[in-house]
Amino acid sequence: MSDRIVSWHPAPAKPTYKPPPGAVDAHCHVFGPAAKFPFSPKAKYHPEDAGPEKLFALRDHLGFARSVIVQASCHGTDNSATLDAIARSNGTARGVAVVNPAISATELEALHEGGIRGIRFNFLKRLVDDAPKDKFLEVAARLPSSWHVVIYFEADILAELRSFIAAIPVPVVVDHLGRPDVSQGADGPEMRAFRSLLDSREDIWFKPTCPDRLDARKNGGTGDPWDAFASAVAPLVQDYPDRCIWGTDWPHPNMQDEIPDDGHLVDMIPRIAPTELLQRKLLVDNPMRLYWSA
């Protein structure tokens, strides 16, 4: 394809921060290889191949032991690339799938056997054409035991999603904090709205991730080292320490204009989780409970 893009750093720095033993990168992706795992006809972007070999090499470089591979929208509902990467991980990876809501119980069980532990609902219009809430709720009610729903949305639609999120019958994990405007600060209106969501259910988790997206210079943010993100997000991690998990978001889909250095992303961790206890919860205890308990 002539329009395939590279969105990962060619030589990420070695982080100054050393993650604790057993640390989990709980949000990453694989792309292709496209010759074996073609992109969806509905894909809104066509990335260069970023398979499990690249992913696990980066994981070692950054000092992580495990991965949670989230199905990328460019692969649609064909989870073959994600399942292949999990199978190649020697038990060190789990996954989050994207499924057709009409998926059968047999197919769900096969995904479970392949290491999937959740499904993702994407409400970003630039990435998906349709997000049928009624069908999403129906499939959520049929998930295998111990699974959860991952939901991705932007802050401006949180209010209209509140009743939908309340109706999801399994634990919920919110990707990238629901993309608030971190320049508003820790007590800004969008962060307060997100706290209200967390307070509405004790089983809503979140990922304090993607400073490169939420605090990007091209969006008026501070850019690397993402100071606005650090100051806005650290209080949230401190106040909800048992409901947060962290990930790199590698290979950073659609970030080719401002590709983050993954080593610098890891060095954000002690800025949002300054104590060893918070770091262990964020990187080990919480993701292990969510993805490796069953």
Rosetta silent file (secondary structure, phi, psi, omega in degrees, C-alpha in Angstrom):
SEQUENCE: MSDRIVSWHPAPAKPTYKPPPGAVDAHCHVFGPAAKFPFSPKAKYHPEDAGPEKLFALRDHLGFARSVIVQASCHGTDNSATLDAIARSNGTARGVAVVNPAISATELEALHEGGIRGIRFNFLKRLVDDAPKDKFLEVAARLPSSWHVVIYFEADILAELRSFIAAIPVPVVVDHLGRPDVSQGADGPEMRAFRSLLDSREDIWFKPTCPDRLDARKNGGTGDPWDAFASAVAPLVQDYPDRCIWGTDWPHPNMQDEIPDDGHLVDMIPRIAPTELLQRKLLVDNPMRLYWSA
SCORE:     score description
SCORE:     0.000 S_00000001
   1 L     0.000  136.005 -178.458    0.000    0.000    0.000 S_00000001
   2 L   -77.870  -18.207 -175.075    1.330    3.418   -0.884 S_00000001
   3 L  -102.740   17.569 -179.699   -0.398    5.103    2.055 S_00000001
   4 L   -72.934  142.555 -171.866    1.015    2.959    4.872 S_00000001
   5 E  -120.647  151.056  172.585    2.349    4.966    7.794 S_00000001
   6 L  -106.480  127.457 -177.065    4.984    4.557   10.473 S_00000001
   7 L  -129.453   22.926  176.866    3.914    5.890   13.865 S_00000001
   8 L  -122.548  153.750 -177.525    6.559    4.564   16.243 S_00000001
   9 L   -69.800  135.189 -176.314    9.879    6.025   17.353 S_00000001
  10 L   -72.302  -24.586 -176.736   12.850    4.474   15.493 S_00000001
  11 L  -150.073   73.424 -177.678   15.171    4.424   18.525 S_00000001
  12 L   -63.070  145.320 -179.720   13.391    4.966   21.846 S_00000001
  13 L   -67.895  156.222  169.639   15.558    5.951   24.780 S_00000001
  14 L   -75.268  124.704 -177.162   16.269    3.612   27.653 S_00000001
  15 L   -61.883  146.605  170.119   14.017    4.859   30.452 S_00000001
  16 L   -71.731  -37.548  179.183   15.558    6.385   33.529 S_00000001
  17 L   -77.779  135.174  177.614   12.738    4.833   35.543 S_00000001
  18 L  -106.339  114.598  179.839   12.958    1.086   36.135 S_00000001
  19 L   -63.524  155.555  178.513    9.549   -0.628   36.390 S_00000001
  20 L   -68.492  158.147  177.720    9.034   -3.134   39.207 S_00000001
  21 L   -54.896  137.109  179.356    9.493   -6.854   38.483 S_00000001
  22 L    83.717    9.471 -176.069    6.517   -8.285   36.639 S_00000001
  23 L   -61.779  144.129 -176.309    5.384   -4.922   35.249 S_00000001
  24 E  -114.251  126.383  165.887    2.661   -5.029   32.601 S_00000001
  25 E   -84.013  100.284 -168.462    2.341   -2.790   29.553 S_00000001
  26 E   -94.021   14.753  172.301   -1.464   -2.968   29.637 S_00000001
  27 E  -156.004   98.680  175.292   -2.225   -1.098   26.416 S_00000001
  28 E  -146.916  174.643 -174.729   -0.322   -1.855   23.228 S_00000001
  29 L  -138.640  167.101  164.882   -1.128   -3.101   19.734 S_00000001
  30 L  -127.930  146.795  175.325    0.186   -5.134   16.837 S_00000001
  31 E  -118.526  114.825  175.734   -0.231   -4.286   13.148 S_00000001
  32 L    68.969 -147.328    6.551   -0.130   -7.210   10.732 S_00000001
  33 L   -62.361  136.833 -171.168    2.066   -8.341    9.204 S_00000001
  34 L   -62.332  -27.725  178.724   -0.430   -7.298    6.549 S_00000001
  35 L   -64.765  -28.599  179.937    0.602  -10.062    4.157 S_00000001
  36 L  -100.559  -35.878 -177.448   -0.642  -12.586    6.726 S_00000001
  37 L  -126.478   85.478 -175.073   -3.257  -10.504    8.568 S_00000001
  38 L   -62.494  155.757  176.815   -4.836   -8.040    6.104 S_00000001
  39 L   -75.346  156.449  177.647   -6.376   -4.801    7.265 S_00000001
  40 L   -65.010  143.900  173.897  -10.126   -4.374    7.438 S_00000001
  41 L   -59.563  -20.940  179.662  -11.784   -2.920    4.324 S_00000001
  42 L   -93.333    4.172 -176.081  -13.184   -0.271    6.711 S_00000001
  43 L   -59.090  134.809  179.182   -9.763    0.671    8.118 S_00000001
  44 L   -91.498   -6.371  174.892   -9.257    4.424    8.438 S_00000001
  45 L  -150.507  154.325 -178.031   -5.470    4.080    8.438 S_00000001
  46 L  -126.017   93.897 -176.583   -2.960    1.598    7.021 S_00000001
  47 E   -81.909  158.971  169.927    0.126    1.283    9.225 S_00000001
  48 L   -66.882  158.384 -178.254    3.399   -0.375    8.426 S_00000001
  49 L   -59.402  134.101  174.378    3.858   -3.816    9.971 S_00000001
  50 E  -142.753   81.449 -172.635    4.497   -3.819   13.716 S_00000001
  51 L   -88.629 -172.893 -175.450    4.287   -7.452   14.741 S_00000001
  52 H   -62.225  -32.043  179.431    4.995   -9.335   17.962 S_00000001
  53 H   -60.683  -46.038  177.727    8.752   -9.451   17.448 S_00000001
  54 H   -63.686  -43.392 -177.362    8.937   -5.644   17.472 S_00000001
  55 H   -61.520  -48.767 -175.491    6.495   -5.416   20.375 S_00000001
  56 H   -73.040  -29.420  174.196    8.312   -7.869   22.626 S_00000001
  57 H   -65.478  -42.172  177.386   11.728   -6.405   21.787 S_00000001
  58 H   -65.136  -40.879  179.259   10.470   -2.975   22.849 S_00000001
  59 H   -56.757  -44.912  178.447    8.933   -4.479   25.985 S_00000001
  60 H   -63.715  -42.239 -178.906   12.321   -5.894   26.974 S_00000001
  61 H   -61.626  -37.225 -176.879   14.031   -2.590   26.197 S_00000001
  62 H   -85.362  -12.827  176.694   11.620   -0.666   28.418 S_00000001
  63 L    93.018   26.584  178.699   11.845   -3.141   31.299 S_00000001
  64 L  -104.626  155.948 -176.456    8.382   -4.733   31.198 S_00000001
  65 L  -106.731  -26.638 -174.551    7.531   -8.403   31.661 S_00000001
  66 E  -137.911  164.227 -179.033    4.001   -8.714   30.247 S_00000001
  67 E  -137.513  147.663  165.503    1.703   -7.126   27.675 S_00000001
  68 E  -115.445  114.806 -173.947   -1.999   -6.592   27.121 S_00000001
  69 E   -96.453  117.314 -178.116   -2.546   -6.354   23.379 S_00000001
  70 E   -96.638  127.079 -179.907   -5.584   -4.305   22.399 S_00000001
  71 L   -54.880  126.640 -179.137   -7.087   -5.041   19.001 S_00000001
  72 L   -81.534  143.705 -176.286   -6.291   -2.162   16.652 S_00000001
  73 H   -62.622  -25.010 -179.077   -9.168   -0.608   14.699 S_00000001
  74 H   -66.802  -18.173  177.152   -7.324   -1.114   11.406 S_00000001
  75 H   -97.379    1.828  176.058   -7.901   -4.874   11.788 S_00000001
  76 L    58.691 -135.486 -178.061  -11.617   -4.478   12.448 S_00000001
  77 L   -98.484    7.776  173.606  -13.258   -7.509   14.062 S_00000001
  78 L   -90.165  104.308 -174.470  -10.708  -10.007   12.739 S_00000001
  79 L   -89.636   17.130 -173.876   -8.613  -10.611   15.858 S_00000001
  80 H   -60.595  -41.546 -179.209   -6.171  -12.985   14.180 S_00000001
  81 H   -65.227  -42.030  177.673   -3.135  -10.695   14.490 S_00000001
  82 H   -64.020  -45.093  179.165   -3.791  -10.099   18.185 S_00000001
  83 H   -63.380  -38.399  178.373   -4.328  -13.806   18.853 S_00000001
  84 H   -62.581  -43.615  179.700   -1.149  -14.665   16.950 S_00000001
  85 H   -64.349  -41.572  177.451    0.876  -12.246   19.070 S_00000001
  86 H   -61.056  -44.063 -178.738   -0.590  -13.675   22.290 S_00000001
  87 H   -62.344  -29.032 -178.966    0.231  -17.206   21.120 S_00000001
  88 L   -86.359   -0.389 -171.194    3.832  -16.145   20.491 S_00000001
  89 L   -90.064   -3.683 -176.387    4.229  -14.585   23.940 S_00000001
  90 L    56.340   41.232  175.650    4.861  -17.771   25.968 S_00000001
  91 L    83.552    4.083 -176.302    2.068  -16.832   28.350 S_00000001
  92 L   -99.166   11.526  178.412    3.223  -13.253   28.896 S_00000001
  93 E  -136.259  146.118  167.928    0.420  -11.566   26.943 S_00000001
  94 E  -124.115  178.016 -175.515   -3.333  -11.248   27.175 S_00000001
  95 E  -146.774  163.227  172.156   -5.647   -9.392   24.841 S_00000001
  96 E  -122.342  126.005 -174.619   -8.703   -7.225   24.279 S_00000001
  97 E   -99.591  161.719  164.894  -10.758   -8.038   21.188 S_00000001
  98 L  -114.730  126.633 -172.277  -13.091   -6.128   18.920 S_00000001
  99 L  -127.962  155.761  166.461  -16.040   -8.314   17.953 S_00000001
 100 L   -69.215  128.230 -177.823  -19.154   -8.338   15.854 S_00000001
 101 L   -56.787  -18.408  178.715  -21.959   -8.027   18.423 S_00000001
 102 L   -85.419    8.266 -178.290  -23.574  -11.113   16.844 S_00000001
 103 L   -54.368  143.596 -178.075  -20.594  -13.265   17.851 S_00000001
 104 L   -84.326  164.537  176.601  -21.562  -16.704   19.125 S_00000001
 105 H   -62.690  -37.279  178.438  -20.847  -18.176   22.542 S_00000001
 106 H   -63.037  -41.688  178.953  -18.553  -20.721   20.901 S_00000001
 107 H   -67.815  -37.934  176.632  -16.548  -17.952   19.246 S_00000001
 108 H   -63.170  -41.401  179.794  -16.278  -16.045   22.513 S_00000001
 109 H   -64.977  -36.845  177.012  -14.992  -19.152   24.257 S_00000001
 110 H   -64.400  -38.410  175.906  -12.387  -19.608   21.520 S_00000001
 111 H   -64.185  -39.995  177.941  -11.215  -16.047   22.108 S_00000001
 112 H   -60.581  -45.610  178.970  -10.967  -16.790   25.829 S_00000001
 113 H   -62.170  -28.475  179.312   -8.835  -19.850   25.123 S_00000001
 114 L   -83.856    0.441  175.963   -6.657  -17.630   22.934 S_00000001
 115 L   103.111    5.973  177.423   -5.983  -15.239   25.819 S_00000001
 116 E   -78.472  139.908  179.947   -8.640  -12.579   25.298 S_00000001
 117 E  -131.978   10.221  177.868  -10.111  -11.136   28.488 S_00000001
 118 E  -170.881  168.052  174.097  -12.234   -8.242   27.264 S_00000001
 119 E  -124.930  155.204 -174.253  -13.865   -6.513   24.299 S_00000001
 120 E  -114.337  133.763  172.770  -13.507   -2.931   23.169 S_00000001
 121 E  -109.518  120.317 -174.883  -16.221   -0.449   22.222 S_00000001
 122 E  -108.936  124.009 -179.975  -14.845    2.457   20.189 S_00000001
 123 L  -112.562   16.043  177.008  -16.806    5.713   19.941 S_00000001
 124 L   -85.076  113.249 -173.323  -14.212    7.777   18.050 S_00000001
 125 L   -64.552  -25.365  179.264  -15.891    8.738   14.792 S_00000001
 126 L   -73.519  -12.189 -178.427  -12.573    9.224   13.043 S_00000001
 127 L  -111.675  -27.409 -177.867  -11.825    5.532   13.628 S_00000001
 128 L  -135.408  150.880 -178.320  -15.190    3.758   13.350 S_00000001
 129 L   -91.134  -26.285 -173.007  -18.344    4.336   11.331 S_00000001
 130 L  -143.109  137.106  178.013  -20.891    2.754   13.638 S_00000001
 131 L  -137.314   80.588 -174.208  -21.199    2.257   17.406 S_00000001
 132 L   -77.130  102.823 -174.189  -24.557    0.566   18.112 S_00000001
 133 H   -59.577  -40.864 -177.816  -25.118    0.926   21.841 S_00000001
 134 H   -63.714  -41.207  179.523  -27.996   -1.567   22.010 S_00000001
 135 H   -71.022  -34.802  176.332  -25.993   -4.292   20.295 S_00000001
 136 H   -61.128  -43.403 -179.773  -22.954   -3.506   22.447 S_00000001
 137 H   -65.471  -35.571 -179.558  -25.021   -4.027   25.600 S_00000001
 138 H   -65.518  -44.919 -179.043  -26.381   -7.306   24.286 S_00000001
 139 H   -72.286  -31.955  178.302  -22.953   -8.795   23.631 S_00000001
 140 H   -61.194  -31.476 -179.653  -21.620   -7.423   26.934 S_00000001
 141 L   -75.499   -9.702 -177.050  -24.253   -9.500   28.707 S_00000001
 142 L  -111.864   11.147 -175.752  -22.915  -12.676   27.064 S_00000001
 143 L   -71.659  150.648  175.437  -19.215  -12.349   27.839 S_00000001
 144 L   -58.811  155.689  178.008  -17.315  -15.183   29.506 S_00000001
 145 L   -56.937  139.982  177.469  -16.841  -14.944   33.267 S_00000001
 146 L    82.694   -0.349  176.353  -14.035  -12.577   34.360 S_00000001
 147 L   -82.314  167.112  177.206  -14.162  -10.506   31.151 S_00000001
 148 E  -140.886  175.331  175.992  -14.661   -6.745   31.010 S_00000001
 149 E  -112.847  131.997  171.631  -15.472   -4.023   28.491 S_00000001
 150 E  -101.398  133.348 -177.499  -12.938   -1.438   27.352 S_00000001
 151 E  -126.615  135.268 -177.551  -14.495    1.780   26.101 S_00000001
 152 E  -123.455  122.232 -178.995  -12.821    4.537   24.096 S_00000001
 153 L  -152.851  170.346  175.715  -14.420    7.943   23.733 S_00000001
 154 L  -105.541  154.083 -169.733  -13.640   11.638   23.808 S_00000001
 155 H   -58.296  -29.046 -175.093  -14.603   13.908   26.687 S_00000001
 156 H   -71.579   -9.687  177.072  -17.183   15.881   24.732 S_00000001
 157 H  -113.621    8.513 -178.517  -19.524   12.863   24.531 S_00000001
 158 H   -58.333  -43.822 -177.123  -19.113   11.591   28.102 S_00000001
 159 H   -59.142  -41.748 -178.567  -22.437   13.059   29.242 S_00000001
 160 H   -75.507  -15.240  178.343  -24.371   11.298   26.495 S_00000001
 161 H   -92.728   -8.963 -173.011  -22.600    8.006   27.250 S_00000001
 162 H   -56.485  -46.628 -178.552  -23.320    7.996   30.988 S_00000001
 163 H   -67.345  -36.057  176.333  -26.534    5.956   30.786 S_00000001
 164 H   -63.643  -47.712 -179.605  -24.929    3.506   28.351 S_00000001
 165 H   -62.415  -39.790  179.297  -21.905    3.007   30.602 S_00000001
 166 H   -61.397  -28.645 -176.509  -24.193    2.551   33.617 S_00000001
 167 H   -87.173   -9.423  179.727  -25.999   -0.270   31.769 S_00000001
 168 L   -67.527  123.635 -169.534  -22.858   -2.277   30.928 S_00000001
 169 L   -87.538   12.759  179.085  -23.226   -5.436   33.070 S_00000001
 170 L  -134.772  168.240  176.405  -19.505   -6.149   33.538 S_00000001
 171 L   -55.257  151.098 -176.222  -16.514   -4.103   34.735 S_00000001
 172 E  -121.582  136.965  173.395  -15.546   -1.188   32.495 S_00000001
 173 E  -119.578  125.305 -178.023  -12.073    0.107   31.609 S_00000001
 174 E   -96.796  121.173  178.164  -11.842    3.587   30.075 S_00000001
 175 H   -70.566  134.303  168.308   -9.066    4.090   27.547 S_00000001
 176 H    52.132   37.527  173.953   -6.841    7.138   27.922 S_00000001
 177 H    63.641   13.496 -174.209   -9.025    8.757   30.620 S_00000001
 178 H    71.335   20.067  173.710  -11.747    9.472   28.079 S_00000001
 179 L    52.433   58.113  175.913   -9.408   12.034   26.483 S_00000001
 180 L   -75.128  163.496  172.923   -9.955   15.052   28.762 S_00000001
 181 L   -80.482   99.291 -175.229   -8.397   18.458   28.145 S_00000001
 182 H   -72.050  -15.001  177.446   -5.504   18.176   30.603 S_00000001
 183 H   -67.143  -16.404  176.320   -4.642   21.849   30.133 S_00000001
 184 H   -73.978  -14.139  179.276   -7.673   22.552   32.363 S_00000001
 185 L    89.523  176.195 -175.608   -5.755   21.006   35.256 S_00000001
 186 L   -63.603  -24.954 -178.705   -6.639   18.389   37.835 S_00000001
 187 L  -111.118   19.998  178.146   -9.793   20.256   38.830 S_00000001
 188 L   -69.917  163.634 -175.784  -10.869   21.256   35.330 S_00000001
 189 H   -60.306  -36.572 -178.678  -14.442   20.561   34.199 S_00000001
 190 H   -74.192  -34.149  175.592  -13.571   17.572   32.047 S_00000001
 191 H   -71.291  -36.554  175.947  -11.519   15.946   34.794 S_00000001
 192 H   -64.369  -38.640  177.431  -14.300   16.592   37.300 S_00000001
 193 H   -64.222  -37.570  178.988  -16.769   14.958   34.913 S_00000001
 194 H   -68.974  -39.945  175.825  -14.495   11.942   34.654 S_00000001
 195 H   -60.477  -39.140  177.928  -14.218   11.696   38.440 S_00000001
 196 H   -61.069  -39.168  176.231  -18.004   11.758   38.600 S_00000001
 197 H   -62.737  -47.202  179.415  -18.074    8.789   36.239 S_00000001
 198 H   -60.418  -36.428 -179.122  -15.590    6.871   38.397 S_00000001
 199 H   -73.517  -16.247 -177.113  -17.656    7.637   41.496 S_00000001
 200 H   -76.937  -21.996  179.428  -20.803    6.289   39.849 S_00000001
 201 L  -148.075  139.689  179.718  -19.520    2.684   39.870 S_00000001
 202 L   -81.932   -6.481 -179.238  -16.807    0.958   41.857 S_00000001
 203 L  -111.341   26.306  170.627  -15.920   -1.292   38.927 S_00000001
 204 E   -97.644  120.701  178.624  -14.943    1.418   36.449 S_00000001
 205 E  -104.076  170.846  178.757  -11.202    1.340   35.783 S_00000001
 206 E  -151.500  160.378  177.251   -9.106    3.753   33.733 S_00000001
 207 L  -113.593  109.796  176.977   -5.828    4.074   31.887 S_00000001
 208 L   -80.788   68.834 -167.090   -3.809    7.204   32.783 S_00000001
 209 L  -125.161  171.185  173.250   -2.081    6.929   29.436 S_00000001
 210 L    65.393   51.636  169.836   -1.180    8.781   26.246 S_00000001
 211 H   -57.760  -30.370  179.329    0.348   12.064   27.387 S_00000001
 212 H   -63.199  -27.836  176.612    1.547   12.264   23.786 S_00000001
 213 H   -89.539  -44.157 -172.087   -2.091   12.506   22.649 S_00000001
 214 H   -81.806  -16.408 -176.941   -3.615   14.477   25.516 S_00000001
 215 L  -133.019   37.370 -177.081   -0.781   16.970   25.910 S_00000001
 216 L   -79.134  142.949  178.828    0.513   17.244   22.350 S_00000001
 217 H   -59.411  -38.565 -176.572    1.985   20.512   21.107 S_00000001
 218 H   -65.065  -18.437  176.688   -0.088   20.319   17.930 S_00000001
 219 H  -102.991   14.567 -179.914   -3.198   20.455   20.145 S_00000001
 220 L    87.586   10.154 -179.244   -1.903   23.373   22.209 S_00000001
 221 L   -85.761 -175.044 -176.590   -0.343   21.169   24.907 S_00000001
 222 L   -82.653  -20.828 -176.929    3.049   21.330   26.550 S_00000001
 223 L    73.156  174.151  178.487    4.580   18.445   24.581 S_00000001
 224 L   -53.692  120.959   19.502    7.303   16.114   25.819 S_00000001
 225 L   -95.348   22.929  168.315    7.833   15.990   28.846 S_00000001
 226 L    58.409   55.095 -176.921    4.055   16.587   29.044 S_00000001
 227 H   -65.610  -38.300 -179.798    3.955   18.679   32.208 S_00000001
 228 H   -64.031  -39.664  177.735    0.242   19.509   31.948 S_00000001
 229 H   -61.333  -47.495 -176.856   -0.600   15.804   31.752 S_00000001
 230 H   -59.234  -46.232 -175.954    1.510   14.997   34.809 S_00000001
 231 H   -71.642  -31.327 -179.081   -0.057   17.671   36.993 S_00000001
 232 H   -78.316  -32.361 -169.652   -3.631   16.889   35.896 S_00000001
 233 H   -96.041  -29.838 -177.668   -3.420   13.106   36.146 S_00000001
 234 H   -54.508  -43.272  178.731   -1.298   12.419   39.247 S_00000001
 235 H   -62.949  -30.878  179.755   -4.136   13.296   41.679 S_00000001
 236 H   -68.042  -43.940  177.835   -6.461   10.891   39.872 S_00000001
 237 H   -62.995  -39.805  179.646   -4.025    7.978   40.234 S_00000001
 238 H   -65.468  -37.281 -175.170   -3.556    8.840   43.907 S_00000001
 239 H   -83.681  -21.392 -179.891   -7.315    8.969   44.569 S_00000001
 240 L  -129.704   58.559 -169.386   -8.223    5.781   42.647 S_00000001
 241 L   -68.741  -21.148 -177.173   -5.104    3.632   43.106 S_00000001
 242 L   -96.706    6.921 -176.430   -6.823    0.250   42.755 S_00000001
 243 L  -129.703   24.125 -179.855   -8.573    1.028   39.486 S_00000001
 244 E  -124.948  143.162  174.532   -5.820    2.211   37.159 S_00000001
 245 L  -134.570  157.029 -171.151   -3.589    0.377   34.683 S_00000001
 246 L  -125.625  149.955  175.082   -0.882    1.779   32.416 S_00000001
 247 L  -156.346  163.149 -177.376    0.334    1.157   28.884 S_00000001
 248 L   -78.672  -30.233 -169.876    2.533    2.619   26.170 S_00000001
 249 L    70.575   13.174  176.847   -0.094    2.615   23.369 S_00000001
 250 L   -60.478  141.294    3.898    2.734    1.430   21.092 S_00000001
 251 L   -90.972   34.979  168.831    2.869    1.609   18.075 S_00000001
 252 L    56.995   64.388 -177.890    0.952    4.878   18.581 S_00000001
 253 L   -53.138  133.319  174.554   -1.688    4.728   15.837 S_00000001
 254 L    64.353   25.774  178.297   -2.055    7.962   13.869 S_00000001
 255 L  -110.668   23.296 -173.398    0.711    9.769   15.765 S_00000001
 256 L   -64.823  -17.899  179.458    3.149   10.045   12.872 S_00000001
 257 L   -82.226  -19.712  179.792    3.175   13.863   13.115 S_00000001
 258 L  -150.351   68.670 -173.589    4.428   13.864   16.725 S_00000001
 259 L   -70.246  125.404 -179.228    5.775   10.390   17.476 S_00000001
 260 L   -79.014  151.730  171.343    6.540    9.937   21.179 S_00000001
 261 L   -83.760  118.611 -175.341    9.738    8.440   22.537 S_00000001
 262 H   -63.694  -30.472  174.791    8.597    5.343   24.433 S_00000001
 263 H   -62.590  -38.077  177.879   11.413    5.698   26.937 S_00000001
 264 H   -69.696  -34.427  175.898   10.077    9.136   27.827 S_00000001
 265 H   -61.150  -43.145  178.617    6.567    7.697   28.194 S_00000001
 266 H   -63.690  -36.584  179.189    7.883    5.228   30.778 S_00000001
 267 L   -69.589   -8.910  172.716    9.604    8.076   32.611 S_00000001
 268 L   -73.432  -24.962 -171.962    6.154    9.635   33.052 S_00000001
 269 H   -54.859  -52.369 -179.196    5.171    6.793   35.421 S_00000001
 270 H   -68.694  -12.431  177.089    6.830    8.105   38.622 S_00000001
 271 H   -81.233  -26.756  177.777    5.405   11.563   37.876 S_00000001
 272 H  -103.712  -16.110  177.547    1.816   10.268   38.016 S_00000001
 273 L  -135.365   80.317 -166.526    2.472    7.473   40.543 S_00000001
 274 L   -74.838  -14.885 -179.491    5.246    8.848   42.777 S_00000001
 275 L  -105.705  157.927  178.466    5.424    6.093   45.402 S_00000001
 276 H   -61.892  -35.111  178.806    6.561    2.505   45.044 S_00000001
 277 H   -64.166  -46.739  178.690    3.169    1.332   46.282 S_00000001
 278 H   -63.345  -39.242  179.834    1.292    3.309   43.627 S_00000001
 279 H   -64.925  -40.663  179.352    3.703    2.125   40.947 S_00000001
 280 H   -66.366  -40.596  177.390    3.233   -1.509   41.932 S_00000001
 281 H   -61.769  -49.292 -176.302   -0.553   -1.151   41.882 S_00000001
 282 H   -61.981  -41.122 -169.346   -0.523    0.617   38.518 S_00000001
 283 H  -102.916  -20.862 -174.680    1.934   -1.707   36.794 S_00000001
 284 H  -125.093  -66.545 -171.257    1.616   -5.097   38.507 S_00000001
 285 H   -60.317  -49.033 -176.171   -1.209   -5.702   40.972 S_00000001
 286 H   -66.896  -51.387  179.578   -4.060   -4.067   39.057 S_00000001
 287 H   -66.231  -31.082  176.832   -3.366   -5.439   35.560 S_00000001
 288 H   -66.711  -39.444  178.504   -2.620   -8.906   36.940 S_00000001
 289 H   -64.722  -37.450 -175.583   -5.948   -8.896   38.766 S_00000001
 290 H   -79.497  -34.628 -170.549   -7.779   -7.776   35.641 S_00000001
 291 H  -115.219  -20.150 -176.468   -6.070   -9.987   33.036 S_00000001
 292 L  -120.603   13.363 -179.297   -4.399  -12.965   34.692 S_00000001
 293 L   -79.001  -17.057 -179.823   -6.815  -13.901   37.499 S_00000001
 294 L  -148.219    0.000    0.000   -8.607  -16.461   35.297 S_00000001
